[in-house]
Amino acid sequence: MSSDVRFTDFKSDKQPTWCPGCGDFGTMNGMMKALAETGNDPDNTFICAGIGCSGKIGTYMHSYALHGVHGRALPVGTGVKLANPNLEVMVAGGDGDGYSIGAGHFIHAVRRNVDMTYVVMDNRIYGLTKGQASPTSREDFETSTTPEGPKQPPVNPLALSLAAGGTFIAQSFSSDSQRHTEIVKEAIEHDGFGFVNVYSPCVTFNDVDTYDYFRDSIVDLADEDHDPNDREAAKEKILEGDKEYQGVIYKDENSVPYSDLHGIGSNMSEIPDGAPEDAMDLVREFY
Amino acid sequence: MADDLNWAIGGEAGDGIASTGKIFAQALSRAGRHVFTSKDFASRIRGGYTAYKIRTSTDRVQSVVDRLDILVALTQRTIDENLDELHDDSIVIYDGERSWDAEIPEGVTGVDVPLKSLAEDAGGAIMRNIVALGAACEIASFPIENLDESLEKRFASKGEKLVENNKQAARLGQEYVQENYDDLPEYSLDTTDEDYVLLNGDEAIGMGAIAAGCRFYSGYPITPATDVMEYLTGRIDKYGGHVVQAEDELSAINMALGAARSGARAMTATSGPGIDLMTETFGLVATSETPLVICDVMRSGPSTGMPTKQEQGDLNMALYGGHGEVPRFVVAPTTVAECFQKTVEAFNLAEKYQLPVYLVADLALAVTEQTFRPEEFDMDAVEIDRGKVVDEDDIDQYLDEQDRFQPHYDAADGVSPRAFPGTEGGAHMSTGLEHNELGRRTEDTDERVSQVDKRNRKVETAKQEEEFDYREFGDEDADTLVISWGSNEGAMVEALEYLEDDGIDVRFISVPYIFPRPDLSEEVESADDVIVVECNEQGQFADLLEHDTLTRLKRVNKYNGIRFKADELADDIAATLTEEIKA
């Protein structure tokens, strides 16, 4: 890894097609800065994404990347990382990708605690399909498919993560570039599954969870007397439900990532030209 | 075959049927006898009926037959389920002290052995099946010392005492028969000096994967593919690899895809219901041109179907599953040994042509433990061809004018250069969206057409460079041609002997490559009758061959959940010869 990498090195020559003002610009910039500031470079970085506005991120960043199917980016990232632990793996997704179609994978990725970073661009709406309710939409949020609101409580991704044994749970706001970058950086540096839910407003289809709303309501945990190593305190904050927190809510300092627990460490792409030398032992087992 | 013997043990699930059967199969194999096993089993943990059947001979055995010579019956149902297979020289070993009154069919000899009491004498009732094995050794005139080694292997980890108790249990069974029965129908199992290995198709696939350099496996447990995963667990780690039990098949294939994008040789294995889920990601694997081996160990479908029964019903799924059009290869091993060889080949094909390879096996292969000479798993013959992988030193020649790596470069042979993540200067993306050479989304009509053509060109390249051949048996000048794929080969090879006895000469072609596949039009046209044998109702492979040859073919299809049996298959083929071709 070279030390003179700048965050612009992670920018591709492709201009984003996100709507002007979209929160995803800020989310992506923070990811690029955090990657550069943690000593990574495009050739050792792998970005996985699913479907939705967030899914396009691999095109706008310069790195190794796979833009996969809807909701399955976390399993892809898991495979990438376990097969080559030298890579910095970052999975990006939206609230639909991560908490609806991919909700099952989210829970299990948290449990598995593979050393990678998961950044969810949560805009509380389906943007790319032009404005339907998402799993994080408010109960009374009126959309084309929920004219009177979804009438079901929004998913609390932080609570899901905590319940599943999450070792790093954080939240940020795409518009607060400095804090967002710091938080993603900390997630990258965490030994295990670093999860950051990012408020990333949709300026076109969500007129409720707007920049103004978040600016007015966000409470920064850095300004509060919050100890992120205290799981009980984290639980309380997460379940309060009426506050929009920013910061690292929970962090397990004793986290042991999956690879360490399972003794995985080699780059699996490196294999011999033929069968392993002692491969006949495998046959002899069947005598 | 002079000393061909069909033996079985049956009882309820949970009675230790499979492990007892395996102990006897290993004893026979170690005594230099060929073994071919099959299992009657149900999708339940306790109760019901389950049996482990062994056919053994000093000649090679490749099929089950409708005949049982010695049956260890722990339940009446075991006898009832096998009535048709018992004959006048059959012997049923049962425990008359148990609560059921065994009804032994007329003509069949019952041998009443107090299995439970004798086991208790040896140290515990749990060893009653071993007592039965000892009795069976006596009845079959099979030296009991061969059983000892097998017991040592099975129980060594549990301590010497247990091993000795089991040996004693076997001897008590043996002695009981010696002392209480004479004039039994005579069986004699010769031993030889041959060394055989005994394994099933799932194990052979797992072993092939390790030999081929597969280092990442992700899967979700499903009958009858779980054995692949269980085989690899613990073993692949010794070679720097890892097995992940995923939360579902959607995840399993995506993890394997991720590992393959990292440059690892990766595989997942499942059965029909899992393939349904994996189909979601199949198109992404294929269009992102990621080398991946997807193993489908087929069972009876549709839906949950008959999870523990045989069927070759997923051929069309493997060939056509998924929306849109994108090439994939389909390889279907025809024997347990070939499960090993074709797995190795599947990895090479996947990487050389950068596409998903369906390795289609079936339940009959997966659960059959069969003896082979160890040379058939020739590790020295394993060649690894990773295809067009480029490293840092020569990446410059593959960059465009703006120094960008082109993972979907429109190469003349359709195969683009491949740079593993971590390769300096090689950073690139790929996507399930139609893309240009850079791997970025495009809807440009010219780029779309050139990428579709490029992907299809890989198939043409493979057809030129690879030999997608077949194996041939029987009389090559015969007027009757039988063609089959997958596990039917063994039954058909033996059926040839029955047919010959009936004066019917047959040429038999066994095909392990479904796509690309050998061109059989000449063989089909030169035969008077062509019969395609497959374990499904619709004749999916026959459809393909008809398509290839535009000739109407006769078909033998079986879809009751049971594999073909040599003698029965011979009858079916003889009967088919007199039928008109179905329009």
PDB file of N, CA and C in Angstrom, chain A residues 12-13 43 46 58-59 62-69 72 75-76 79-80 82-83 87 105 108 112 258 262 264 266 268-269 271-276 278-280 282-283 285-287, chain B residues 30 153 196-199 203 211 213 215 235 239-240 242 247-248 251 254-255 258-259 262-263 280 284 374 379 384 386 404 420 422-433 440:
ATOM      1  N   SER A  12     -13.466   7.372 -10.214  1.00  0.00           N
ATOM      2  CA  SER A  12     -13.316   6.922 -11.603  1.00  0.00           C
ATOM      3  C   SER A  12     -13.558   8.118 -12.515  1.00  0.00           C
ATOM      4  N   ASP A  13     -13.366   7.900 -13.825  1.00  0.00           N
ATOM      5  CA  ASP A  13     -13.592   9.009 -14.752  1.00  0.00           C
ATOM      6  C   ASP A  13     -15.058   9.094 -15.169  1.00  0.00           C
ATOM      7  N   ASP A  43      -5.905  -0.526  -5.951  1.00  0.00           N
ATOM      8  CA  ASP A  43      -5.551  -1.878  -6.375  1.00  0.00           C
ATOM      9  C   ASP A  43      -5.683  -2.925  -5.272  1.00  0.00           C
ATOM     10  N   PHE A  46     -11.645  -3.619  -2.707  1.00  0.00           N
ATOM     11  CA  PHE A  46     -12.736  -4.251  -3.449  1.00  0.00           C
ATOM     12  C   PHE A  46     -14.062  -3.698  -2.942  1.00  0.00           C
ATOM     13  N   GLY A  58     -19.892   1.395  -7.498  1.00  0.00           N
ATOM     14  CA  GLY A  58     -18.706   0.760  -8.061  1.00  0.00           C
ATOM     15  C   GLY A  58     -18.273   1.388  -9.369  1.00  0.00           C
ATOM     16  N   THR A  59     -19.222   1.945 -10.083  1.00  0.00           N
ATOM     17  CA  THR A  59     -18.913   2.585 -11.367  1.00  0.00           C
ATOM     18  C   THR A  59     -18.235   3.936 -11.156  1.00  0.00           C
ATOM     19  N   HIS A  62     -12.948   4.201  -8.362  1.00  0.00           N
ATOM     20  CA  HIS A  62     -11.910   3.450  -9.048  1.00  0.00           C
ATOM     21  C   HIS A  62     -11.296   2.461  -8.059  1.00  0.00           C
ATOM     22  N   SER A  63     -11.558   1.189  -8.293  1.00  0.00           N
ATOM     23  CA  SER A  63     -11.038   0.118  -7.441  1.00  0.00           C
ATOM     24  C   SER A  63     -11.461  -1.179  -8.112  1.00  0.00           C
ATOM     25  N   TYR A  64     -11.140  -2.288  -7.520  1.00  0.00           N
ATOM     26  CA  TYR A  64     -11.760  -3.535  -7.961  1.00  0.00           C
ATOM     27  C   TYR A  64     -13.190  -3.515  -7.430  1.00  0.00           C
ATOM     28  N   ALA A  65     -14.133  -3.999  -8.215  1.00  0.00           N
ATOM     29  CA  ALA A  65     -15.521  -3.905  -7.774  1.00  0.00           C
ATOM     30  C   ALA A  65     -16.411  -4.919  -8.476  1.00  0.00           C
ATOM     31  N   LEU A  66     -17.469  -5.301  -7.793  1.00  0.00           N
ATOM     32  CA  LEU A  66     -18.523  -6.087  -8.446  1.00  0.00           C
ATOM     33  C   LEU A  66     -19.874  -5.497  -8.068  1.00  0.00           C
ATOM     34  N   HIS A  67     -20.612  -5.181  -9.104  1.00  0.00           N
ATOM     35  CA  HIS A  67     -21.980  -4.690  -8.943  1.00  0.00           C
ATOM     36  C   HIS A  67     -22.889  -5.895  -9.172  1.00  0.00           C
ATOM     37  N   GLY A  68     -23.408  -6.443  -8.086  1.00  0.00           N
ATOM     38  CA  GLY A  68     -24.078  -7.742  -8.187  1.00  0.00           C
ATOM     39  C   GLY A  68     -25.583  -7.659  -8.275  1.00  0.00           C
ATOM     40  N   VAL A  69     -26.248  -8.705  -7.767  1.00  0.00           N
ATOM     41  CA  VAL A  69     -27.707  -8.736  -7.810  1.00  0.00           C
ATOM     42  C   VAL A  69     -28.265  -8.077  -6.552  1.00  0.00           C
ATOM     43  N   ARG A  72     -27.590  -9.028  -2.337  1.00  0.00           N
ATOM     44  CA  ARG A  72     -26.625 -10.087  -2.020  1.00  0.00           C
ATOM     45  C   ARG A  72     -25.185  -9.576  -1.947  1.00  0.00           C
ATOM     46  N   PRO A  75     -22.887 -11.268   1.018  1.00  0.00           N
ATOM     47  CA  PRO A  75     -22.232 -12.552   0.731  1.00  0.00           C
ATOM     48  C   PRO A  75     -21.081 -12.422  -0.271  1.00  0.00           C
ATOM     49  N   VAL A  76     -21.238 -11.587  -1.279  1.00  0.00           N
ATOM     50  CA  VAL A  76     -20.134 -11.418  -2.243  1.00  0.00           C
ATOM     51  C   VAL A  76     -18.902 -10.892  -1.507  1.00  0.00           C
ATOM     52  N   GLY A  79     -17.151 -13.537   0.514  1.00  0.00           N
ATOM     53  CA  GLY A  79     -16.322 -14.427  -0.304  1.00  0.00           C
ATOM     54  C   GLY A  79     -15.031 -13.753  -0.749  1.00  0.00           C
ATOM     55  N   VAL A  80     -15.142 -12.499  -1.166  1.00  0.00           N
ATOM     56  CA  VAL A  80     -13.952 -11.756  -1.620  1.00  0.00           C
ATOM     57  C   VAL A  80     -12.928 -11.692  -0.493  1.00  0.00           C
ATOM     58  N   LEU A  82     -12.695 -13.439   2.437  1.00  0.00           N
ATOM     59  CA  LEU A  82     -12.154 -14.693   2.973  1.00  0.00           C
ATOM     60  C   LEU A  82     -11.153 -15.315   2.000  1.00  0.00           C
ATOM     61  N   ALA A  83     -11.379 -15.100   0.709  1.00  0.00           N
ATOM     62  CA  ALA A  83     -10.467 -15.696  -0.273  1.00  0.00           C
ATOM     63  C   ALA A  83      -9.153 -14.930  -0.357  1.00  0.00           C
ATOM     64  N   LEU A  87      -7.073  -7.951   0.966  1.00  0.00           N
ATOM     65  CA  LEU A  87      -7.886  -6.913   0.334  1.00  0.00           C
ATOM     66  C   LEU A  87      -8.678  -6.130   1.365  1.00  0.00           C
ATOM     67  N   HIS A 105     -29.292 -11.745   4.856  1.00  0.00           N
ATOM     68  CA  HIS A 105     -27.828 -11.739   4.757  1.00  0.00           C
ATOM     69  C   HIS A 105     -27.218 -10.750   5.755  1.00  0.00           C
ATOM     70  N   HIS A 108     -26.850 -12.315   9.160  1.00  0.00           N
ATOM     71  CA  HIS A 108     -25.805 -13.340   9.217  1.00  0.00           C
ATOM     72  C   HIS A 108     -24.410 -12.764   8.971  1.00  0.00           C
ATOM     73  N   ARG A 112     -21.420 -13.226  11.533  1.00  0.00           N
ATOM     74  CA  ARG A 112     -20.187 -13.856  11.044  1.00  0.00           C
ATOM     75  C   ARG A 112     -18.965 -13.001  11.383  1.00  0.00           C
ATOM     76  N   TYR A 258     -13.836 -13.207  11.977  1.00  0.00           N
ATOM     77  CA  TYR A 258     -14.082 -14.571  11.503  1.00  0.00           C
ATOM     78  C   TYR A 258     -12.798 -15.269  11.070  1.00  0.00           C
ATOM     79  N   HIS A 262     -11.212 -18.759  12.539  1.00  0.00           N
ATOM     80  CA  HIS A 262     -11.157 -19.964  11.701  1.00  0.00           C
ATOM     81  C   HIS A 262      -9.772 -20.234  11.133  1.00  0.00           C
ATOM     82  N   ILE A 264      -7.975 -18.528   9.004  1.00  0.00           N
ATOM     83  CA  ILE A 264      -7.826 -18.257   7.569  1.00  0.00           C
ATOM     84  C   ILE A 264      -6.865 -17.091   7.404  1.00  0.00           C
ATOM     85  N   SER A 266      -4.462 -17.087   4.229  1.00  0.00           N
ATOM     86  CA  SER A 266      -3.702 -17.068   2.981  1.00  0.00           C
ATOM     87  C   SER A 266      -4.543 -16.525   1.833  1.00  0.00           C
ATOM     88  N   MET A 268      -6.088 -17.218  -1.258  1.00  0.00           N
ATOM     89  CA  MET A 268      -6.500 -18.504  -1.846  1.00  0.00           C
ATOM     90  C   MET A 268      -6.339 -18.550  -3.359  1.00  0.00           C
ATOM     91  N   SER A 269      -6.002 -17.432  -3.962  1.00  0.00           N
ATOM     92  CA  SER A 269      -5.808 -17.459  -5.426  1.00  0.00           C
ATOM     93  C   SER A 269      -4.500 -18.145  -5.784  1.00  0.00           C
ATOM     94  N   ILE A 271      -2.315 -21.174  -5.919  1.00  0.00           N
ATOM     95  CA  ILE A 271      -2.414 -22.639  -5.819  1.00  0.00           C
ATOM     96  C   ILE A 271      -1.310 -23.274  -6.658  1.00  0.00           C
ATOM     97  N   PRO A 272      -0.982 -24.539  -6.361  1.00  0.00           N
ATOM     98  CA  PRO A 272       0.066 -25.201  -7.148  1.00  0.00           C
ATOM     99  C   PRO A 272      -0.381 -25.496  -8.586  1.00  0.00           C
ATOM    100  N   ASP A 273       0.579 -25.896  -9.424  1.00  0.00           N
ATOM    101  CA  ASP A 273       0.289 -26.175 -10.838  1.00  0.00           C
ATOM    102  C   ASP A 273      -0.411 -27.517 -11.041  1.00  0.00           C
ATOM    103  N   GLY A 274      -0.370 -28.327 -10.011  1.00  0.00           N
ATOM    104  CA  GLY A 274      -1.034 -29.635 -10.101  1.00  0.00           C
ATOM    105  C   GLY A 274      -1.693 -29.924  -8.771  1.00  0.00           C
ATOM    106  N   ALA A 275      -2.041 -31.175  -8.545  1.00  0.00           N
ATOM    107  CA  ALA A 275      -2.639 -31.535  -7.260  1.00  0.00           C
ATOM    108  C   ALA A 275      -1.613 -31.287  -6.153  1.00  0.00           C
ATOM    109  N   PRO A 276      -2.054 -31.018  -4.929  1.00  0.00           N
ATOM    110  CA  PRO A 276      -1.111 -30.833  -3.823  1.00  0.00           C
ATOM    111  C   PRO A 276      -0.199 -32.053  -3.680  1.00  0.00           C
ATOM    112  N   ASP A 278       0.870 -33.939  -1.343  1.00  0.00           N
ATOM    113  CA  ASP A 278       0.461 -35.105  -0.542  1.00  0.00           C
ATOM    114  C   ASP A 278      -0.978 -35.531  -0.855  1.00  0.00           C
ATOM    115  N   ALA A 279      -1.430 -35.211  -2.050  1.00  0.00           N
ATOM    116  CA  ALA A 279      -2.839 -35.469  -2.369  1.00  0.00           C
ATOM    117  C   ALA A 279      -3.202 -36.952  -2.361  1.00  0.00           C
ATOM    118  N   MET A 280      -2.197 -37.829  -2.587  1.00  0.00           N
ATOM    119  CA  MET A 280      -2.541 -39.258  -2.552  1.00  0.00           C
ATOM    120  C   MET A 280      -3.024 -39.683  -1.164  1.00  0.00           C
ATOM    121  N   LEU A 282      -5.254 -38.251   0.409  1.00  0.00           N
ATOM    122  CA  LEU A 282      -6.714 -38.139   0.355  1.00  0.00           C
ATOM    123  C   LEU A 282      -7.327 -39.435  -0.175  1.00  0.00           C
ATOM    124  N   VAL A 283      -6.637 -40.056  -1.121  1.00  0.00           N
ATOM    125  CA  VAL A 283      -7.137 -41.314  -1.697  1.00  0.00           C
ATOM    126  C   VAL A 283      -6.977 -42.444  -0.686  1.00  0.00           C
ATOM    127  N   GLU A 285      -7.080 -42.457   2.393  1.00  0.00           N
ATOM    128  CA  GLU A 285      -8.102 -42.433   3.446  1.00  0.00           C
ATOM    129  C   GLU A 285      -9.222 -43.426   3.174  1.00  0.00           C
ATOM    130  N   PHE A 286      -9.448 -43.723   1.913  1.00  0.00           N
ATOM    131  CA  PHE A 286     -10.594 -44.562   1.558  1.00  0.00           C
ATOM    132  C   PHE A 286     -10.264 -46.047   1.456  1.00  0.00           C
ATOM    133  N   TYR A 287      -9.022 -46.408   1.795  1.00  0.00           N
ATOM    134  CA  TYR A 287      -8.696 -47.842   1.819  1.00  0.00           C
ATOM    135  C   TYR A 287      -9.545 -48.539   2.865  1.00  0.00           C
TER     136      TYR A 287
ATOM    137  N   ARG B  30     -11.590 -54.264   1.755  1.00  0.00           N
ATOM    138  CA  ARG B  30     -10.242 -54.574   2.263  1.00  0.00           C
ATOM    139  C   ARG B  30      -9.850 -56.014   1.969  1.00  0.00           C
ATOM    140  N   LYS B 153     -10.997 -49.504  12.273  1.00  0.00           N
ATOM    141  CA  LYS B 153     -11.040 -48.194  11.628  1.00  0.00           C
ATOM    142  C   LYS B 153     -12.220 -47.365  12.149  1.00  0.00           C
ATOM    143  N   TYR B 196      -8.300 -51.922  -2.960  1.00  0.00           N
ATOM    144  CA  TYR B 196      -9.330 -51.025  -3.483  1.00  0.00           C
ATOM    145  C   TYR B 196      -9.580 -49.888  -2.501  1.00  0.00           C
ATOM    146  N   VAL B 197     -10.054 -48.790  -3.037  1.00  0.00           N
ATOM    147  CA  VAL B 197     -10.581 -47.728  -2.178  1.00  0.00           C
ATOM    148  C   VAL B 197     -12.100 -47.733  -2.336  1.00  0.00           C
ATOM    149  N   LEU B 198     -12.770 -47.338  -1.277  1.00  0.00           N
ATOM    150  CA  LEU B 198     -14.234 -47.372  -1.260  1.00  0.00           C
ATOM    151  C   LEU B 198     -14.741 -45.962  -0.968  1.00  0.00           C
ATOM    152  N   LEU B 199     -15.427 -45.370  -1.921  1.00  0.00           N
ATOM    153  CA  LEU B 199     -15.941 -44.018  -1.678  1.00  0.00           C
ATOM    154  C   LEU B 199     -17.167 -43.745  -2.523  1.00  0.00           C
ATOM    155  N   GLU B 203     -17.986 -37.708  -2.156  1.00  0.00           N
ATOM    156  CA  GLU B 203     -16.608 -37.672  -1.657  1.00  0.00           C
ATOM    157  C   GLU B 203     -15.628 -37.498  -2.821  1.00  0.00           C
ATOM    158  N   ALA B 211      -7.990 -31.493  -5.206  1.00  0.00           N
ATOM    159  CA  ALA B 211      -6.915 -31.784  -6.159  1.00  0.00           C
ATOM    160  C   ALA B 211      -6.808 -30.674  -7.202  1.00  0.00           C
ATOM    161  N   GLY B 213      -7.361 -27.604  -6.815  1.00  0.00           N
ATOM    162  CA  GLY B 213      -6.968 -26.299  -6.276  1.00  0.00           C
ATOM    163  C   GLY B 213      -8.130 -25.472  -5.773  1.00  0.00           C
ATOM    164  N   ARG B 215     -10.195 -23.804  -3.245  1.00  0.00           N
ATOM    165  CA  ARG B 215      -9.843 -23.422  -1.879  1.00  0.00           C
ATOM    166  C   ARG B 215     -10.988 -22.759  -1.140  1.00  0.00           C
ATOM    167  N   ARG B 235     -10.849 -30.897   5.723  1.00  0.00           N
ATOM    168  CA  ARG B 235      -9.795 -31.331   4.805  1.00  0.00           C
ATOM    169  C   ARG B 235      -9.253 -30.167   3.985  1.00  0.00           C
ATOM    170  N   TYR B 239      -5.099 -27.339   3.160  1.00  0.00           N
ATOM    171  CA  TYR B 239      -4.477 -26.798   1.952  1.00  0.00           C
ATOM    172  C   TYR B 239      -4.692 -25.288   1.851  1.00  0.00           C
ATOM    173  N   GLY B 240      -5.030 -24.673   2.973  1.00  0.00           N
ATOM    174  CA  GLY B 240      -5.212 -23.220   2.986  1.00  0.00           C
ATOM    175  C   GLY B 240      -6.585 -22.774   2.537  1.00  0.00           C
ATOM    176  N   HIS B 242     -11.101 -23.043   2.835  1.00  0.00           N
ATOM    177  CA  HIS B 242     -12.116 -22.878   3.874  1.00  0.00           C
ATOM    178  C   HIS B 242     -13.505 -23.231   3.340  1.00  0.00           C
ATOM    179  N   GLU B 247     -26.097 -18.913   5.057  1.00  0.00           N
ATOM    180  CA  GLU B 247     -27.438 -18.862   5.625  1.00  0.00           C
ATOM    181  C   GLU B 247     -28.488 -19.399   4.650  1.00  0.00           C
ATOM    182  N   ASP B 248     -28.175 -19.453   3.389  1.00  0.00           N
ATOM    183  CA  ASP B 248     -29.072 -20.037   2.391  1.00  0.00           C
ATOM    184  C   ASP B 248     -28.286 -20.171   1.094  1.00  0.00           C
ATOM    185  N   SER B 251     -27.015 -16.924  -0.599  1.00  0.00           N
ATOM    186  CA  SER B 251     -25.759 -16.461  -0.025  1.00  0.00           C
ATOM    187  C   SER B 251     -24.605 -17.358  -0.460  1.00  0.00           C
ATOM    188  N   ASN B 254     -23.361 -16.530  -3.843  1.00  0.00           N
ATOM    189  CA  ASN B 254     -22.753 -15.196  -3.902  1.00  0.00           C
ATOM    190  C   ASN B 254     -21.397 -15.163  -3.196  1.00  0.00           C
ATOM    191  N   MET B 255     -21.264 -15.929  -2.116  1.00  0.00           N
ATOM    192  CA  MET B 255     -19.951 -16.026  -1.461  1.00  0.00           C
ATOM    193  C   MET B 255     -18.943 -16.675  -2.407  1.00  0.00           C
ATOM    194  N   GLY B 258     -17.935 -14.261  -4.929  1.00  0.00           N
ATOM    195  CA  GLY B 258     -16.982 -13.291  -4.390  1.00  0.00           C
ATOM    196  C   GLY B 258     -15.579 -13.874  -4.316  1.00  0.00           C
ATOM    197  N   ALA B 259     -15.493 -15.112  -3.826  1.00  0.00           N
ATOM    198  CA  ALA B 259     -14.181 -15.758  -3.714  1.00  0.00           C
ATOM    199  C   ALA B 259     -13.557 -15.927  -5.094  1.00  0.00           C
ATOM    200  N   SER B 262     -12.073 -12.901  -6.284  1.00  0.00           N
ATOM    201  CA  SER B 262     -10.786 -12.699  -5.615  1.00  0.00           C
ATOM    202  C   SER B 262      -9.687 -13.528  -6.253  1.00  0.00           C
ATOM    203  N   GLY B 263     -10.065 -14.455  -7.119  1.00  0.00           N
ATOM    204  CA  GLY B 263      -9.065 -15.277  -7.790  1.00  0.00           C
ATOM    205  C   GLY B 263      -8.960 -16.692  -7.256  1.00  0.00           C
ATOM    206  N   GLU B 280     -30.946 -17.240  -9.381  1.00  0.00           N
ATOM    207  CA  GLU B 280     -30.988 -15.778  -9.298  1.00  0.00           C
ATOM    208  C   GLU B 280     -29.619 -15.192  -9.641  1.00  0.00           C
ATOM    209  N   LEU B 284     -25.584 -13.481 -13.239  1.00  0.00           N
ATOM    210  CA  LEU B 284     -24.504 -12.555 -12.849  1.00  0.00           C
ATOM    211  C   LEU B 284     -23.142 -13.234 -12.985  1.00  0.00           C
ATOM    212  N   PRO B 374      -7.006 -47.501  -6.684  1.00  0.00           N
ATOM    213  CA  PRO B 374      -6.586 -46.140  -6.329  1.00  0.00           C
ATOM    214  C   PRO B 374      -6.068 -45.340  -7.531  1.00  0.00           C
ATOM    215  N   MET B 379      -3.561 -38.542  -8.928  1.00  0.00           N
ATOM    216  CA  MET B 379      -3.219 -37.168  -8.594  1.00  0.00           C
ATOM    217  C   MET B 379      -2.125 -36.605  -9.508  1.00  0.00           C
ATOM    218  N   ILE B 384      -3.523 -28.244 -13.902  1.00  0.00           N
ATOM    219  CA  ILE B 384      -4.255 -27.018 -13.568  1.00  0.00           C
ATOM    220  C   ILE B 384      -4.031 -26.011 -14.682  1.00  0.00           C
ATOM    221  N   ARG B 386      -5.175 -22.271 -15.556  1.00  0.00           N
ATOM    222  CA  ARG B 386      -5.901 -21.126 -15.001  1.00  0.00           C
ATOM    223  C   ARG B 386      -6.342 -20.130 -16.065  1.00  0.00           C
ATOM    224  N   ARG B 404      -6.687   1.960 -18.599  1.00  0.00           N
ATOM    225  CA  ARG B 404      -7.687   1.246 -17.798  1.00  0.00           C
ATOM    226  C   ARG B 404      -7.714  -0.226 -18.215  1.00  0.00           C
ATOM    227  N   PHE B 420      -6.444 -10.589 -11.005  1.00  0.00           N
ATOM    228  CA  PHE B 420      -6.962 -10.791  -9.651  1.00  0.00           C
ATOM    229  C   PHE B 420      -6.859  -9.486  -8.864  1.00  0.00           C
ATOM    230  N   GLY B 422      -5.792  -6.890  -6.249  1.00  0.00           N
ATOM    231  CA  GLY B 422      -4.469  -6.812  -5.649  1.00  0.00           C
ATOM    232  C   GLY B 422      -3.405  -6.628  -6.719  1.00  0.00           C
ATOM    233  N   THR B 423      -3.746  -6.940  -7.963  1.00  0.00           N
ATOM    234  CA  THR B 423      -2.794  -6.753  -9.058  1.00  0.00           C
ATOM    235  C   THR B 423      -2.671  -5.259  -9.363  1.00  0.00           C
ATOM    236  N   GLU B 424      -1.471  -4.759  -9.265  1.00  0.00           N
ATOM    237  CA  GLU B 424      -1.249  -3.332  -9.470  1.00  0.00           C
ATOM    238  C   GLU B 424      -1.617  -2.929 -10.898  1.00  0.00           C
ATOM    239  N   GLY B 425      -2.385  -1.872 -11.014  1.00  0.00           N
ATOM    240  CA  GLY B 425      -2.778  -1.376 -12.328  1.00  0.00           C
ATOM    241  C   GLY B 425      -3.974  -2.097 -12.928  1.00  0.00           C
ATOM    242  N   GLY B 426      -4.495  -3.060 -12.197  1.00  0.00           N
ATOM    243  CA  GLY B 426      -5.570  -3.870 -12.777  1.00  0.00           C
ATOM    244  C   GLY B 426      -6.961  -3.543 -12.273  1.00  0.00           C
ATOM    245  N   ALA B 427      -7.084  -2.517 -11.438  1.00  0.00           N
ATOM    246  CA  ALA B 427      -8.386  -2.225 -10.839  1.00  0.00           C
ATOM    247  C   ALA B 427      -9.475  -2.120 -11.912  1.00  0.00           C
ATOM    248  N   HIS B 428     -10.561  -2.813 -11.688  1.00  0.00           N
ATOM    249  CA  HIS B 428     -11.660  -2.801 -12.647  1.00  0.00           C
ATOM    250  C   HIS B 428     -12.927  -3.252 -11.952  1.00  0.00           C
ATOM    251  N   MET B 429     -14.039  -3.021 -12.585  1.00  0.00           N
ATOM    252  CA  MET B 429     -15.302  -3.508 -12.050  1.00  0.00           C
ATOM    253  C   MET B 429     -15.952  -4.467 -13.040  1.00  0.00           C
ATOM    254  N   SER B 430     -16.944  -5.186 -12.539  1.00  0.00           N
ATOM    255  CA  SER B 430     -17.840  -5.884 -13.445  1.00  0.00           C
ATOM    256  C   SER B 430     -19.236  -5.789 -12.856  1.00  0.00           C
ATOM    257  N   THR B 431     -20.198  -6.186 -13.633  1.00  0.00           N
ATOM    258  CA  THR B 431     -21.583  -5.961 -13.231  1.00  0.00           C
ATOM    259  C   THR B 431     -22.523  -6.910 -13.957  1.00  0.00           C
ATOM    260  N   GLY B 432     -23.679  -7.107 -13.360  1.00  0.00           N
ATOM    261  CA  GLY B 432     -24.725  -7.890 -14.012  1.00  0.00           C
ATOM    262  C   GLY B 432     -25.471  -7.094 -15.063  1.00  0.00           C
ATOM    263  N   LEU B 433     -25.257  -5.791 -15.086  1.00  0.00           N
ATOM    264  CA  LEU B 433     -25.801  -4.985 -16.178  1.00  0.00           C
ATOM    265  C   LEU B 433     -25.010  -5.320 -17.436  1.00  0.00           C
ATOM    266  N   ARG B 440     -18.270  -1.577 -17.478  1.00  0.00           N
ATOM    267  CA  ARG B 440     -19.232  -0.558 -17.046  1.00  0.00           C
ATOM    268  C   ARG B 440     -20.518  -0.682 -17.849  1.00  0.00           C
TER     269      ARG B 440
END
